[in-house]
C-alpha cells in the first residue's frame, strides 16, 4: 500500500513540468468522441499528448474508456501517476434521485446518504473517482436556477444534507472499491448572485458568511469531504478562486482543511474578463497564490505555471504544497495501487440501475413530494375516472438538470405509471390531473428567471380545465419555488413533485392514488410574488414588524403586497392530520446539557402517515441581531391511524452559535424562545435559558 512517505518520495523526484501537469484538469471529450462536453463556455478539449493530473467527464464515457485513458495518462507521467476522474454526480449517476432541493424536503438526511451510496456504487463502477457534490450553497432566491442543486434556505438543513451526502459517497472509506471522494461547492455565497442572475456579483458581509453561508461547507468537511470548489462569485470584490481570505484564512487556517481546492470551470481564466488579470500568467499566479490548487479547464496553469516558478514569481514551496494535496487525494482513493476501481463494462452494467437502487430512488421521491393544497380531490378514490392533462404527463424528462448518466428513455412517464387506472379525456373525467411546470433544462446552471411561474399557455390551459367544473389536481414539476398565487384558486389540490428522478412517475402515482400519504415539507419558502424575493423563514429581526394593522404606515411591509409568503418553509400537508400536545421544554441549557423539547404526536386522521416535527429557536436578548426564528432540530415520524408517540428534540450549544466577522463563535446567554410544529409558522411553545 502506498504511504504518505512514498508520496513525498515521488514528489521529491518530480520535474517541474510533471508537477505543473498534476494541477491541470482537462475534459474527457478530448479523449472519447462520445463523451459529452461537461459545461461552461469555451470547452478546451485538446487532449493531444499532454500529461494531466485530472480529467473531467460530462457523461458518455464508460469504465473501459476511463481505464484506457488512465493507462494513457499514466504512460505519459514519468512516475506513472494515475489521473483523477471527476464528474458532476449530483443526485444520482444512472439511477436518478429527486433533485437535491426536493430530496431536502424529506427532512431526512438518511435519504441523502442513500443517494450518495447508490450514486457512488454506480459511478465508481463506471470509472469515476470524485464527484462535484454536495452543492452546499444556501439559497433564498427562486430566480436563481441553481436552487435545484441546493438543500434550500436553512443553513441547518443544508448542513445536514451536505454531511449525509458526503458520508454516503464515502461509504466504507475512499480506498474501498465503491468509495468516492466529494468536492463540496461553491465556496461561498454563490446563492446570493445579485437579482438571482447566474454568475452575477455578490456582496455579502463576513458576519453573514459565518452565520449563514459557511456552516454547510464546514459540515461537509467535518464529514470527511476532501475537495472543495471556490465559487465563480466574489467576496469583497475578489472572485473566490483568487480570494486568500476565503481559501487560506478561513479554509486552511481557521478550519484546518488539508484536502485540495479545484477551481470552477475556467474560473482562473475568467479573471481576465473581470479585468483582474491581464494574461494567463497573472491569472495563474493570483489563483495559485490565493490557495487554488487545481485549474479546471482554463489552461492558465498549463500555460504559465512553469515560467512563474522558474522566474521565482511563484515559490516552489507553494507549487509543491498544491501537488502534494493532489497526490494525497489519489493515495487516499487507493489509485496508486489500483488506478481503476473497475475496468469492466459487465461489472458497470451490473452495478447500474439495479432494482435496489431504483427502490431507494422511489422511496426518496415518495418522501420528497410536497402537498401544498388539498380541497378533498386527493387521494383519488378507486374507480374514479382520471384525466391526465398537461405536457408533463407524457414526458420522460423527469430527471431534472445534472442528470449525469440518467437515461430518459428508460424513465417512465406519468401516463405509463398510470397503467391500470381508467384514464379518459378531461371532459369525461371525475378528476383531472394537470401535470405541468418547468422544463427540466430550464433549471440548474445558467437558468435564471425573472419571473419563476407557469407560462401563459400553461395558465390558459389550467383555466380551461378549471372551467370544466371538475376537481383539478395540479402536479407541479419544478426546480425552484414558483409563484403559485394565481394557480391555487384554479385547482383543488396541488402536489409539488420537483424533478423526482428515475422512479418519480411511479412515486407520484402511489401518492395520487393514496397508497401512501405525501410527507414532504418545503425546503424553501414559496413567495406570493417576485417582489417578495428574497424571502426565507430565518430573516433577522425587524424593529417595526408588520402585524397587519392597516393604519400603521411605518412598518416593514409592502404597500401592494402582503408580507407573509404563500407557503412558509417547512410546510407540507398529508392525507391524515397530526396533533402535537403535552409539550415540555426543559428550562435550562448549558455547555454540556442540551435543552430538550418533548411532545406527544398523534395521528388523528383516517390514514397512516408521516410528518416532520420541526423545532425553531429565537434568541430573545443578545449582543448581535438574530434570526426571528431558525430551524434547530427536526424529526420525521411515522404514525399509524390513532397511534401516538412521545418525541424528544434536543438542542445543544452548537445548534445556537452566533458568529462575528472574524469567525469567533458564541452562544448568547439568556432566554431562547422555541416554536414547535409542522412548518416554520409553528406556535410558540415556551423558552429555555442558556447558561454558559
Ligand atoms: C459549475 C460547477 C460544476 C462544473 C463542472 C461549472 O460550470 O458551476 O458546479 O461542477 O461546471 O461541470
mmCIF file of C-alpha atoms in Angstrom, residues 292-497:
data_model
loop_
_atom_site.group_PDB
_atom_site.id
_atom_site.type_symbol
_atom_site.label_atom_id
_atom_site.label_comp_id
_atom_site.label_asym_id
_atom_site.label_seq_id
_atom_site.Cartn_x
_atom_site.Cartn_y
_atom_site.Cartn_z
ATOM 1 C CA UNK A 292 -6.474 27.301 -5.501
ATOM 2 C CA UNK A 293 -4.625 24.054 -6.165
ATOM 3 C CA UNK A 294 -6.031 22.689 -9.426
ATOM 4 C CA UNK A 295 -7.175 24.506 -12.545
ATOM 5 C CA UNK A 296 -10.378 23.196 -14.102
ATOM 6 C CA UNK A 297 -10.216 23.804 -17.805
ATOM 7 C CA UNK A 298 -8.841 27.346 -18.048
ATOM 8 C CA UNK A 299 -5.430 26.310 -19.322
ATOM 9 C CA UNK A 300 -3.804 29.135 -17.348
ATOM 10 C CA UNK A 301 -1.836 26.808 -15.079
ATOM 11 C CA UNK A 302 -0.663 24.693 -18.012
ATOM 12 C CA UNK A 303 0.432 27.765 -19.907
ATOM 13 C CA UNK A 304 2.067 29.829 -17.217
ATOM 14 C CA UNK A 305 2.955 27.973 -14.013
ATOM 15 C CA UNK A 306 6.261 26.554 -15.148
ATOM 16 C CA UNK A 307 7.542 30.004 -16.089
ATOM 17 C CA UNK A 308 6.157 31.540 -12.904
ATOM 18 C CA UNK A 309 8.128 29.087 -10.780
ATOM 19 C CA UNK A 310 11.257 29.337 -12.933
ATOM 20 C CA UNK A 311 11.458 33.112 -12.556
ATOM 21 C CA UNK A 312 10.683 32.953 -8.849
ATOM 22 C CA UNK A 313 7.302 34.708 -9.011
ATOM 23 C CA UNK A 314 5.628 31.654 -7.502
ATOM 24 C CA UNK A 315 7.634 29.897 -4.780
ATOM 25 C CA UNK A 316 8.300 26.252 -5.456
ATOM 26 C CA UNK A 317 7.048 25.552 -1.941
ATOM 27 C CA UNK A 318 3.549 26.694 -2.899
ATOM 28 C CA UNK A 319 3.628 24.541 -6.027
ATOM 29 C CA UNK A 320 4.790 21.532 -4.038
ATOM 30 C CA UNK A 321 2.069 22.089 -1.461
ATOM 31 C CA UNK A 322 -0.629 22.049 -4.155
ATOM 32 C CA UNK A 323 0.839 18.986 -5.889
ATOM 33 C CA UNK A 324 1.135 17.133 -2.604
ATOM 34 C CA UNK A 325 -2.542 17.728 -1.885
ATOM 35 C CA UNK A 326 -3.487 16.304 -5.265
ATOM 36 C CA UNK A 327 -1.259 13.266 -4.833
ATOM 37 C CA UNK A 328 -2.593 12.696 -1.324
ATOM 38 C CA UNK A 329 -6.194 12.506 -2.558
ATOM 39 C CA UNK A 330 -5.085 9.990 -5.165
ATOM 40 C CA UNK A 331 -3.383 7.991 -2.457
ATOM 41 C CA UNK A 332 -6.403 8.137 -0.177
ATOM 42 C CA UNK A 333 -8.527 6.849 -3.030
ATOM 43 C CA UNK A 334 -6.106 3.961 -3.421
ATOM 44 C CA UNK A 335 -5.279 4.914 -7.013
ATOM 45 C CA UNK A 336 -1.540 4.374 -6.751
ATOM 46 C CA UNK A 337 -2.259 0.737 -6.005
ATOM 47 C CA UNK A 338 -5.397 0.324 -8.147
ATOM 48 C CA UNK A 339 -5.702 3.135 -10.696
ATOM 49 C CA UNK A 340 -9.131 1.935 -11.901
ATOM 50 C CA UNK A 341 -11.714 0.953 -9.341
ATOM 51 C CA UNK A 342 -13.362 -1.021 -12.106
ATOM 52 C CA UNK A 343 -12.419 -1.500 -15.723
ATOM 53 C CA UNK A 344 -15.083 -3.875 -16.960
ATOM 54 C CA UNK A 345 -18.270 -2.906 -18.776
ATOM 55 C CA UNK A 346 -20.025 -6.023 -17.460
ATOM 56 C CA UNK A 347 -19.410 -5.025 -13.854
ATOM 57 C CA UNK A 348 -20.524 -1.499 -14.640
ATOM 58 C CA UNK A 349 -23.762 -2.763 -16.126
ATOM 59 C CA UNK A 350 -24.437 -4.975 -13.138
ATOM 60 C CA UNK A 351 -23.897 -2.076 -10.736
ATOM 61 C CA UNK A 352 -26.065 0.461 -12.561
ATOM 62 C CA UNK A 353 -29.828 0.827 -12.342
ATOM 63 C CA UNK A 354 -30.081 -2.173 -10.050
ATOM 64 C CA UNK A 355 -33.564 -2.892 -8.653
ATOM 65 C CA UNK A 356 -32.401 -1.977 -5.130
ATOM 66 C CA UNK A 357 -31.105 1.362 -6.418
ATOM 67 C CA UNK A 358 -34.405 2.122 -8.088
ATOM 68 C CA UNK A 359 -36.268 1.189 -4.917
ATOM 69 C CA UNK A 360 -34.117 3.689 -2.978
ATOM 70 C CA UNK A 361 -34.803 6.378 -5.574
ATOM 71 C CA UNK A 362 -38.533 5.636 -5.360
ATOM 72 C CA UNK A 363 -38.551 5.923 -1.586
ATOM 73 C CA UNK A 364 -36.722 9.242 -1.851
ATOM 74 C CA UNK A 365 -39.223 10.512 -4.421
ATOM 75 C CA UNK A 366 -42.151 9.480 -2.212
ATOM 76 C CA UNK A 367 -40.735 11.463 0.686
ATOM 77 C CA UNK A 368 -39.787 14.492 -1.408
ATOM 78 C CA UNK A 369 -43.145 15.412 -2.930
ATOM 79 C CA UNK A 370 -44.907 18.194 -1.040
ATOM 80 C CA UNK A 371 -48.678 18.536 -0.885
ATOM 81 C CA UNK A 372 -49.439 22.256 -0.705
ATOM 82 C CA UNK A 373 -53.210 22.299 -1.078
ATOM 83 C CA UNK A 374 -55.969 19.720 -0.922
ATOM 84 C CA UNK A 375 -59.655 20.506 -1.008
ATOM 85 C CA UNK A 376 -60.505 16.804 -0.995
ATOM 86 C CA UNK A 377 -59.698 15.677 -4.533
ATOM 87 C CA UNK A 378 -56.752 13.703 -3.203
ATOM 88 C CA UNK A 379 -56.274 10.877 -2.780
ATOM 89 C CA UNK A 380 -58.103 9.793 -5.913
ATOM 90 C CA UNK A 381 -60.526 7.075 -4.886
ATOM 91 C CA UNK A 382 -60.593 3.705 -6.659
ATOM 92 C CA UNK A 383 -62.874 3.538 -9.655
ATOM 93 C CA UNK A 384 -62.734 7.248 -10.410
ATOM 94 C CA UNK A 385 -62.111 8.197 -13.994
ATOM 95 C CA UNK A 386 -58.919 10.174 -14.219
ATOM 96 C CA UNK A 387 -57.774 12.538 -16.961
ATOM 97 C CA UNK A 388 -54.068 13.108 -17.362
ATOM 98 C CA UNK A 389 -53.602 16.540 -18.883
ATOM 99 C CA UNK A 390 -50.544 18.706 -19.490
ATOM 100 C CA UNK A 391 -47.313 18.072 -21.364
ATOM 101 C CA UNK A 392 -45.612 16.717 -18.274
ATOM 102 C CA UNK A 393 -47.981 13.727 -18.215
ATOM 103 C CA UNK A 394 -46.234 12.337 -21.269
ATOM 104 C CA UNK A 395 -42.678 13.434 -20.802
ATOM 105 C CA UNK A 396 -39.720 11.298 -19.784
ATOM 106 C CA UNK A 397 -37.909 14.488 -18.865
ATOM 107 C CA UNK A 398 -38.491 13.941 -15.148
ATOM 108 C CA UNK A 399 -34.859 13.525 -14.131
ATOM 109 C CA UNK A 400 -34.005 17.204 -13.788
ATOM 110 C CA UNK A 401 -30.847 19.081 -14.632
ATOM 111 C CA UNK A 402 -27.487 17.490 -13.711
ATOM 112 C CA UNK A 403 -28.917 14.083 -14.586
ATOM 113 C CA UNK A 404 -25.451 12.662 -15.221
ATOM 114 C CA UNK A 405 -25.786 9.263 -16.957
ATOM 115 C CA UNK A 406 -29.517 9.025 -16.252
ATOM 116 C CA UNK A 407 -31.406 7.843 -19.301
ATOM 117 C CA UNK A 408 -34.626 9.493 -20.221
ATOM 118 C CA UNK A 409 -35.581 6.616 -22.499
ATOM 119 C CA UNK A 410 -35.831 4.237 -19.543
ATOM 120 C CA UNK A 411 -37.725 6.716 -17.334
ATOM 121 C CA UNK A 412 -41.461 6.007 -17.192
ATOM 122 C CA UNK A 413 -43.865 8.824 -17.893
ATOM 123 C CA UNK A 414 -46.743 9.630 -15.579
ATOM 124 C CA UNK A 415 -49.175 8.147 -18.120
ATOM 125 C CA UNK A 416 -47.203 4.893 -18.218
ATOM 126 C CA UNK A 417 -47.197 4.792 -14.423
ATOM 127 C CA UNK A 418 -50.984 5.082 -14.523
ATOM 128 C CA UNK A 419 -51.444 1.861 -16.498
ATOM 129 C CA UNK A 420 -54.368 0.011 -14.964
ATOM 130 C CA UNK A 421 -56.151 3.154 -13.843
ATOM 131 C CA UNK A 422 -59.125 4.124 -16.062
ATOM 132 C CA UNK A 423 -57.901 7.183 -17.902
ATOM 133 C CA UNK A 424 -60.120 9.364 -20.076
ATOM 134 C CA UNK A 425 -60.458 12.842 -21.571
ATOM 135 C CA UNK A 426 -60.842 15.779 -19.163
ATOM 136 C CA UNK A 427 -64.437 16.306 -20.272
ATOM 137 C CA UNK A 428 -65.376 12.751 -19.180
ATOM 138 C CA UNK A 429 -63.289 12.578 -16.026
ATOM 139 C CA UNK A 430 -64.185 12.607 -12.341
ATOM 140 C CA UNK A 431 -60.870 14.223 -11.562
ATOM 141 C CA UNK A 432 -58.337 15.963 -13.759
ATOM 142 C CA UNK A 433 -54.624 15.611 -13.051
ATOM 143 C CA UNK A 434 -52.806 18.522 -14.657
ATOM 144 C CA UNK A 435 -49.100 17.697 -14.888
ATOM 145 C CA UNK A 436 -47.340 20.957 -15.536
ATOM 146 C CA UNK A 437 -44.274 23.008 -14.713
ATOM 147 C CA UNK A 438 -40.795 23.877 -15.840
ATOM 148 C CA UNK A 439 -38.776 22.083 -18.471
ATOM 149 C CA UNK A 440 -36.008 20.148 -16.763
ATOM 150 C CA UNK A 441 -33.290 22.115 -18.544
ATOM 151 C CA UNK A 442 -34.872 25.424 -17.611
ATOM 152 C CA UNK A 443 -33.472 24.840 -14.150
ATOM 153 C CA UNK A 444 -29.893 24.425 -12.957
ATOM 154 C CA UNK A 445 -26.861 26.376 -14.075
ATOM 155 C CA UNK A 446 -27.407 29.408 -16.311
ATOM 156 C CA UNK A 447 -31.180 29.023 -15.885
ATOM 157 C CA UNK A 448 -32.159 32.205 -14.083
ATOM 158 C CA UNK A 449 -35.694 33.505 -14.499
ATOM 159 C CA UNK A 450 -37.020 36.980 -13.856
ATOM 160 C CA UNK A 451 -40.478 35.545 -13.268
ATOM 161 C CA UNK A 452 -40.427 31.972 -11.971
ATOM 162 C CA UNK A 453 -44.017 30.977 -12.692
ATOM 163 C CA UNK A 454 -46.131 28.886 -15.055
ATOM 164 C CA UNK A 455 -46.140 30.184 -18.614
ATOM 165 C CA UNK A 456 -49.140 31.993 -20.085
ATOM 166 C CA UNK A 457 -50.028 28.918 -22.158
ATOM 167 C CA UNK A 458 -49.881 26.697 -19.054
ATOM 168 C CA UNK A 459 -52.122 29.131 -17.132
ATOM 169 C CA UNK A 460 -54.585 29.311 -20.053
ATOM 170 C CA UNK A 461 -54.830 25.537 -20.111
ATOM 171 C CA UNK A 462 -55.336 25.478 -16.333
ATOM 172 C CA UNK A 463 -58.188 27.985 -16.675
ATOM 173 C CA UNK A 464 -59.760 25.867 -19.400
ATOM 174 C CA UNK A 465 -59.553 22.737 -17.261
ATOM 175 C CA UNK A 466 -60.877 24.580 -14.221
ATOM 176 C CA UNK A 467 -63.841 25.822 -16.260
ATOM 177 C CA UNK A 468 -64.906 22.207 -16.850
ATOM 178 C CA UNK A 469 -66.126 22.261 -13.273
ATOM 179 C CA UNK A 470 -64.284 19.132 -12.133
ATOM 180 C CA UNK A 471 -61.686 18.930 -9.420
ATOM 181 C CA UNK A 472 -58.259 19.716 -10.838
ATOM 182 C CA UNK A 473 -55.151 18.288 -9.198
ATOM 183 C CA UNK A 474 -52.001 20.139 -10.221
ATOM 184 C CA UNK A 475 -48.837 18.049 -10.173
ATOM 185 C CA UNK A 476 -46.070 20.579 -10.386
ATOM 186 C CA UNK A 477 -42.625 19.830 -11.795
ATOM 187 C CA UNK A 478 -40.071 22.474 -10.924
ATOM 188 C CA UNK A 479 -36.526 23.095 -9.821
ATOM 189 C CA UNK A 480 -37.307 26.051 -7.578
ATOM 190 C CA UNK A 481 -40.296 27.650 -5.862
ATOM 191 C CA UNK A 482 -42.664 29.003 -8.494
ATOM 192 C CA UNK A 483 -45.113 31.843 -7.935
ATOM 193 C CA UNK A 484 -48.388 29.967 -7.492
ATOM 194 C CA UNK A 485 -50.666 32.732 -6.252
ATOM 195 C CA UNK A 486 -52.903 32.592 -9.321
ATOM 196 C CA UNK A 487 -52.685 28.821 -9.602
ATOM 197 C CA UNK A 488 -54.186 27.992 -6.209
ATOM 198 C CA UNK A 489 -57.742 29.254 -6.852
ATOM 199 C CA UNK A 490 -57.849 27.286 -10.089
ATOM 200 C CA UNK A 491 -57.125 23.885 -8.576
ATOM 201 C CA UNK A 492 -58.477 21.737 -5.821
ATOM 202 C CA UNK A 493 -55.151 20.144 -4.944
ATOM 203 C CA UNK A 494 -51.521 20.867 -5.643
ATOM 204 C CA UNK A 495 -48.629 18.451 -5.268
ATOM 205 C CA UNK A 496 -45.068 19.678 -5.842
ATOM 206 C CA UNK A 497 -43.117 16.808 -7.401
#
